[in-house]
Coordinates of C-alpha atoms in Angstrom, one line a residue:
X16 CA 14.7 24.9 5.4
X17 CA 12.4 28.0 5.3
X18 CA 9.6 26.6 7.4
X19 CA 7.0 27.8 4.9
X20 CA 4.0 25.5 4.3
X21 CA 3.9 23.7 1.0
X22 CA 0.5 22.7 -0.5
X23 CA 0.3 18.9 -0.8
X24 CA -1.0 19.2 -4.4
X25 CA 2.2 21.0 -5.4
X26 CA 4.4 18.0 -4.4
X27 CA 5.0 15.9 -7.5
X28 CA 7.0 13.1 -5.8
X29 CA 8.6 12.2 -2.5
X30 CA 11.2 9.6 -1.6
X31 CA 11.0 8.0 1.8
X32 CA 14.1 6.2 3.2
X33 CA 14.6 3.5 5.8
X34 CA 16.7 4.6 8.7
X35 CA 16.0 8.3 8.3
X36 CA 13.7 10.5 10.4
X37 CA 11.3 13.2 9.3
X38 CA 12.0 16.9 10.1
X39 CA 8.9 18.1 11.9
X40 CA 8.1 21.8 12.6
X41 CA 5.8 21.1 15.6
X42 CA 6.5 17.5 16.7
X43 CA 9.2 15.0 17.4
X44 CA 10.8 13.3 14.4
X45 CA 9.4 10.0 13.3
X46 CA 10.9 7.3 10.9
X47 CA 10.3 8.2 7.2
X48 CA 9.8 4.6 6.3
X49 CA 8.8 1.7 8.5
X50 CA 7.9 -1.7 7.0
X51 CA 5.1 -3.5 8.8
X52 CA 3.3 -6.7 7.9
X53 CA 4.1 -10.2 6.6
X54 CA 5.8 -9.0 3.5
X55 CA 8.5 -7.4 5.6
X56 CA 9.7 -10.8 6.7
X57 CA 10.8 -11.4 3.1
X58 CA 11.7 -7.9 1.9
X59 CA 12.3 -4.5 3.4
X60 CA 12.8 -1.7 0.9
X61 CA 15.6 0.8 1.6
X62 CA 13.5 3.5 -0.1
X63 CA 10.0 3.9 -1.5
X64 CA 9.2 6.6 -4.0
X65 CA 5.7 8.0 -4.1
X66 CA 4.3 9.9 -7.1
X67 CA 1.4 12.3 -6.7
X68 CA -1.4 11.1 -9.1
X69 CA -3.7 14.0 -8.3
X70 CA -6.9 14.6 -6.4
X71 CA -9.6 11.9 -6.2
X72 CA -12.3 14.5 -6.5
X73 CA -13.0 14.6 -2.7
X74 CA -9.9 16.6 -1.8
X75 CA -7.7 13.5 -1.1
X76 CA -4.5 13.2 -2.9
X77 CA -3.8 9.8 -4.6
X78 CA -0.3 8.4 -4.5
X79 CA 1.4 5.6 -6.6
X80 CA 4.3 3.9 -4.9
X81 CA 7.4 2.2 -6.2
X82 CA 8.2 -0.5 -5.5
X83 CA 4.6 -1.3 -6.3
X84 CA 2.6 -3.2 -3.6
X85 CA 3.9 -1.0 -0.8
X86 CA 1.1 1.2 0.5
X87 CA 1.1 4.3 2.7
X88 CA -0.5 4.4 6.1
X89 CA -1.1 7.3 8.3
X90 CA 1.5 7.9 11.1
X91 CA 0.2 8.5 14.5

């Protein structure tokens, strides 16, 4: 890993996996994927793939997830 910054707009897709942690440059690792909510009682995905759908015009990147119906929330 080079440690160089990567512009978010240049990331075409990302796969998040349950049971794996992030690699942070400045903070402690956090889980890549954590299922929360009622749906998790029925199904917890092993992986979620997110595809960059582009900028919404206000500088925010829009992401489509697969399996569909699983959204992304900010980590704290």
